[in-house]
Amino acid sequence: MSRPQKPDLVGYSFSDAVPDPGSIGVRDGDSISQLISNVQGINYYVDFIAFGEKSLLNPRDVVKPGLRQFMATGIKCPNGAEMTIYQDSTTQGNLLGEKIKKGIQSAGLPAPAGVAPGILEDARDALNPFPLFSAAMGTGYPDCELKSMPVGDLYGNTGPGAGKTWIEGDLDIGKYPPQQSKWIQKKDKNGYPVWMSEVDFNAYPKTLNFDGSPKLPRPLKEGFSVISSTNNKLIALGILVALFAAFQSL
């Protein structure tokens, strides 16, 4: 019986989350109802870009793009597994701070959590020098912990369609929204990454393979065969000696 084929790994496309005008009611027409529908469609795109939620005349729920996933680093944890980084490209809505956020909401508008704030959040995080500084000041030997986090988009999807996936590796069984459990760098109570000395890192038991699977104990079959064979030879020799002694006594 053949194994089920694994889905093809593909990249996530933000553009696929943008609805085409026709799907949100924007069409050519002279009627008042079509004019209203077109205005609502324009309102939808404004909400998609700025707010991430429907506002004013827009009656449709706004799609929130973005992907959550673990990214490989090529760095080894003390237990032998690969260390990963959890990446969340969905908009968090924390770019402008609580004061401005509440000010916008006081005007009857949603908090700014659309695509544009999300892009600025990504730029802010990319320009943050702390991760690079921390890595430069670290020992190069990270301490790790197993972390279970949701993966895929905000709607429980892990791929664009049948036979394709955005997420590399197996998903945790029986979990919804979908999630994975991967090894990431441990952080202390203040949020700083934890590093180990080279001596402690090398002394830590390497119980996992690089892909995170448990290392199987080395087979002892050959050793047992040698021991068993040796014991059998000794027993046979003992029997021969006993028989020889018995014949001598006759």
Short mmCIF file of C-alpha atoms in Angstrom, two decimals:
data_model
loop_
_atom_site.label_atom_id
_atom_site.label_comp_id
_atom_site.label_asym_id
_atom_site.label_seq_id
_atom_site.Cartn_x
_atom_site.Cartn_y
_atom_site.Cartn_z
CA MET A 1 0.00 0.00 0.00
CA SER A 2 1.51 3.33 -1.07
CA ARG A 3 1.95 6.15 1.43
CA PRO A 4 -0.16 9.30 0.94
CA GLN A 5 1.76 11.92 -1.01
CA LYS A 6 2.89 14.91 0.99
CA PRO A 7 1.61 18.31 -0.20
CA ASP A 8 3.97 20.57 -2.15
CA LEU A 9 5.57 23.36 -0.12
CA VAL A 10 4.75 26.76 -1.63
CA GLY A 11 5.34 30.35 -0.54
CA TYR A 12 2.62 32.50 1.01
CA SER A 13 1.34 35.32 -1.21
CA PHE A 14 -0.24 38.40 0.37
CA SER A 15 -1.70 39.37 -3.00
CA ASP A 16 -3.87 36.25 -3.00
CA ALA A 17 -5.73 37.67 0.00
CA VAL A 18 -6.79 40.80 -1.91
CA PRO A 19 -10.26 40.25 -3.40
CA ASP A 20 -10.87 41.34 -6.97
CA PRO A 21 -13.36 44.19 -7.45
CA GLY A 22 -16.08 41.96 -8.88
CA SER A 23 -16.12 39.71 -5.81
CA ILE A 24 -16.97 42.67 -3.56
CA GLY A 25 -19.65 44.11 -5.82
CA VAL A 26 -17.71 46.71 -7.79
CA ARG A 27 -19.06 46.78 -11.35
CA ASP A 28 -19.86 49.16 -14.15
CA GLY A 29 -23.41 50.46 -13.87
CA ASP A 30 -25.59 53.59 -13.75
CA SER A 31 -28.11 52.59 -11.12
CA ILE A 32 -28.17 54.06 -7.64
CA SER A 33 -27.83 50.60 -6.09
CA GLN A 34 -24.71 49.90 -8.16
CA LEU A 35 -23.27 53.27 -7.20
CA ILE A 36 -23.80 52.43 -3.52
CA SER A 37 -22.25 48.99 -4.05
CA ASN A 38 -19.21 50.59 -5.71
CA VAL A 39 -18.78 53.03 -2.82
CA GLN A 40 -19.00 50.11 -0.39
CA GLY A 41 -16.35 48.30 -2.44
CA ILE A 42 -14.01 51.29 -2.21
CA ASN A 43 -14.71 51.39 1.53
CA TYR A 44 -13.73 47.70 1.72
CA TYR A 45 -10.32 48.38 0.17
CA VAL A 46 -9.76 51.28 2.58
CA ASP A 47 -10.60 48.95 5.47
CA PHE A 48 -8.33 46.24 4.05
CA ILE A 49 -5.41 48.65 3.81
CA ALA A 50 -5.93 50.68 6.98
CA PHE A 51 -8.08 48.96 9.59
CA GLY A 52 -8.39 45.22 9.05
CA GLU A 53 -12.07 45.46 10.03
CA LYS A 54 -15.19 46.80 8.36
CA SER A 55 -16.14 50.42 8.95
CA LEU A 56 -18.64 53.06 7.83
CA LEU A 57 -20.49 51.85 4.69
CA ASN A 58 -18.66 48.57 4.22
CA PRO A 59 -20.97 45.61 5.05
CA ARG A 60 -18.37 42.88 4.38
CA ASP A 61 -15.96 41.31 6.82
CA VAL A 62 -12.37 42.18 5.92
CA VAL A 63 -9.86 39.44 5.20
CA LYS A 64 -6.77 39.70 7.40
CA PRO A 65 -3.73 38.36 5.54
CA GLY A 66 -0.55 37.03 7.09
CA LEU A 67 1.12 33.75 7.98
CA ARG A 68 2.38 32.18 11.19
CA GLN A 69 5.17 29.65 10.88
CA PHE A 70 8.41 28.29 12.32
CA MET A 71 11.52 29.22 10.32
CA ALA A 72 14.61 27.00 10.21
CA THR A 73 17.92 28.53 11.35
CA GLY A 74 20.49 25.79 10.81
CA ILE A 75 21.58 26.24 14.45
CA LYS A 76 21.66 23.22 16.75
CA CYS A 77 20.05 23.09 20.19
CA PRO A 78 21.91 21.41 23.08
CA ASN A 79 19.75 18.29 22.67
CA GLY A 80 20.71 17.94 18.99
CA ALA A 81 17.51 19.30 17.41
CA GLU A 82 17.49 22.28 15.07
CA MET A 83 16.57 25.62 16.61
CA THR A 84 13.77 27.46 14.82
CA ILE A 85 12.34 30.99 14.95
CA TYR A 86 8.60 31.61 15.21
CA GLN A 87 7.47 34.22 12.71
CA ASP A 88 4.06 35.90 12.71
CA SER A 89 3.41 38.20 9.74
CA THR A 90 -0.21 38.94 10.68
CA THR A 91 -0.90 42.53 11.71
CA GLN A 92 -0.78 42.99 15.49
CA GLY A 93 -2.28 46.50 15.58
CA ASN A 94 0.30 47.82 18.07
CA LEU A 95 2.19 50.20 15.78
CA LEU A 96 0.81 53.55 16.96
CA GLY A 97 0.47 52.83 20.66
CA GLU A 98 -2.57 52.64 22.90
CA LYS A 99 -3.24 56.41 23.03
CA ILE A 100 -3.61 56.88 19.27
CA LYS A 101 -5.43 53.57 18.99
CA LYS A 102 -8.05 54.68 21.51
CA GLY A 103 -8.28 58.09 19.81
CA ILE A 104 -9.13 56.49 16.47
CA GLN A 105 -11.65 54.18 18.12
CA SER A 106 -13.28 57.16 19.83
CA ALA A 107 -14.16 58.48 16.36
CA GLY A 108 -16.10 55.30 15.65
CA LEU A 109 -13.38 53.69 13.54
CA PRO A 110 -11.61 50.37 14.11
CA ALA A 111 -8.05 50.23 15.40
CA PRO A 112 -5.40 50.47 12.64
CA ALA A 113 -4.71 46.79 11.95
CA GLY A 114 -4.80 46.61 8.16
CA VAL A 115 -2.13 45.73 5.64
CA ALA A 116 -0.40 49.14 5.74
CA PRO A 117 0.15 49.10 9.54
CA GLY A 118 1.30 45.48 9.19
CA ILE A 119 3.97 46.47 6.67
CA LEU A 120 5.18 49.22 8.99
CA GLU A 121 5.23 46.76 11.91
CA ASP A 122 7.43 44.42 9.88
CA ALA A 123 9.75 47.31 9.03
CA ARG A 124 9.91 48.33 12.69
CA ASP A 125 10.77 44.81 13.79
CA ALA A 126 13.37 44.46 11.04
CA LEU A 127 15.08 47.69 12.13
CA ASN A 128 15.17 46.61 15.78
CA PRO A 129 18.90 46.11 16.52
CA PHE A 130 18.36 44.12 19.73
CA PRO A 131 18.25 40.61 18.17
CA LEU A 132 21.50 41.23 16.29
CA PHE A 133 23.12 42.76 19.37
CA SER A 134 21.98 39.85 21.51
CA ALA A 135 23.32 37.32 19.02
CA ALA A 136 26.65 39.14 18.83
CA MET A 137 26.97 39.23 22.62
CA GLY A 138 25.87 35.61 23.08
CA THR A 139 28.09 32.58 23.27
CA GLY A 140 26.75 31.01 20.10
CA TYR A 141 25.35 28.08 22.10
CA PRO A 142 21.61 28.68 22.63
CA ASP A 143 19.52 27.02 25.28
CA CYS A 144 16.26 25.75 23.79
CA GLU A 145 12.73 24.86 24.80
CA LEU A 146 9.91 23.07 22.99
CA LYS A 147 7.15 25.48 22.02
CA SER A 148 3.71 24.77 20.55
CA MET A 149 2.32 27.63 18.45
CA PRO A 150 -0.47 28.11 15.89
CA VAL A 151 0.62 27.95 12.25
CA GLY A 152 -1.05 28.98 9.00
CA ASP A 153 -3.30 31.98 8.45
CA LEU A 154 -5.87 33.40 10.85
CA TYR A 155 -8.63 31.24 9.37
CA GLY A 156 -7.21 27.79 10.04
CA ASN A 157 -5.69 27.30 6.59
CA THR A 158 -2.19 25.87 6.15
CA GLY A 159 -2.12 26.08 2.36
CA PRO A 160 -3.74 27.76 -0.64
CA GLY A 161 -5.51 24.61 -1.77
CA ALA A 162 -5.44 20.85 -2.12
CA GLY A 163 -2.00 19.35 -2.55
CA LYS A 164 -0.17 22.50 -1.45
CA THR A 165 1.00 23.82 1.91
CA TRP A 166 2.73 26.88 3.34
CA ILE A 167 3.97 24.99 6.39
CA GLU A 168 7.05 22.79 6.38
CA GLY A 169 6.94 19.70 8.56
CA ASP A 170 4.17 17.74 10.25
CA LEU A 171 1.36 19.40 12.18
CA ASP A 172 0.44 18.43 15.74
CA ILE A 173 -2.28 15.79 15.60
CA GLY A 174 -5.79 16.74 16.69
CA LYS A 175 -5.14 20.46 17.17
CA TYR A 176 -7.31 23.28 15.83
CA PRO A 177 -6.35 25.90 14.87
CA PRO A 178 -3.43 23.97 13.34
CA GLN A 179 -0.24 24.13 15.35
CA GLN A 180 3.30 22.78 15.43
CA SER A 181 5.71 22.04 18.24
CA LYS A 182 9.27 23.13 17.53
CA TRP A 183 12.44 23.93 19.45
CA ILE A 184 13.10 27.66 19.86
CA GLN A 185 15.60 29.62 21.93
CA LYS A 186 14.66 29.89 25.57
CA LYS A 187 14.13 33.36 27.08
CA ASP A 188 14.47 34.51 30.66
CA LYS A 189 11.76 36.31 32.66
CA ASN A 190 12.81 39.65 31.13
CA GLY A 191 12.52 38.36 27.57
CA TYR A 192 16.25 38.05 26.92
CA PRO A 193 17.53 34.97 25.04
CA VAL A 194 19.33 32.40 27.17
CA TRP A 195 22.78 31.17 26.15
CA MET A 196 24.93 28.29 27.42
CA SER A 197 28.65 27.84 27.78
CA GLU A 198 30.39 25.63 25.25
CA VAL A 199 31.22 23.11 27.99
CA ASP A 200 27.60 22.82 29.15
CA PHE A 201 26.34 22.71 25.56
CA ASN A 202 28.64 19.86 24.60
CA ALA A 203 27.93 17.97 27.83
CA TYR A 204 24.17 18.10 27.30
CA PRO A 205 22.77 14.70 26.20
CA LYS A 206 22.14 14.70 22.43
CA THR A 207 18.89 12.74 22.51
CA LEU A 208 17.36 14.14 19.32
CA ASN A 209 18.25 14.14 15.66
CA PHE A 210 18.59 17.45 13.80
CA ASP A 211 15.01 17.11 12.50
CA GLY A 212 13.71 16.80 16.07
CA SER A 213 12.98 13.08 15.96
CA PRO A 214 14.25 10.99 18.88
CA LYS A 215 17.53 9.18 18.44
CA LEU A 216 17.07 5.44 18.53
CA PRO A 217 19.40 3.44 20.77
CA ARG A 218 22.18 1.69 18.93
CA PRO A 219 21.21 -1.88 18.10
CA LEU A 220 22.74 -4.39 20.47
CA LYS A 221 21.78 -7.42 18.43
CA GLU A 222 25.31 -8.08 17.22
CA GLY A 223 26.69 -7.74 20.73
CA PHE A 224 24.10 -10.12 22.07
CA SER A 225 24.85 -12.54 19.25
CA VAL A 226 28.55 -12.50 20.11
CA ILE A 227 27.83 -13.03 23.80
CA SER A 228 25.28 -15.72 23.07
CA SER A 229 27.63 -17.43 20.61
CA THR A 230 30.48 -17.34 23.13
CA ASN A 231 28.26 -18.79 25.87
CA ASN A 232 27.07 -21.54 23.54
CA LYS A 233 30.66 -22.47 22.70
CA LEU A 234 31.59 -22.60 26.40
CA ILE A 235 28.57 -24.79 27.14
CA ALA A 236 29.42 -27.12 24.26
CA LEU A 237 33.04 -27.29 25.45
CA GLY A 238 31.87 -28.08 28.97
CA ILE A 239 29.66 -30.90 27.68
CA LEU A 240 32.55 -32.36 25.67
CA VAL A 241 34.85 -32.22 28.70
CA ALA A 242 32.18 -33.88 30.84
CA LEU A 243 31.66 -36.62 28.24
CA PHE A 244 35.42 -37.14 27.88
CA ALA A 245 35.77 -37.45 31.66
CA ALA A 246 32.86 -39.90 31.75
CA PHE A 247 34.47 -42.11 29.07
CA GLN A 248 37.79 -42.00 30.92
CA SER A 249 36.16 -43.27 34.08
CA LEU A 250 34.66 -46.29 32.32
#
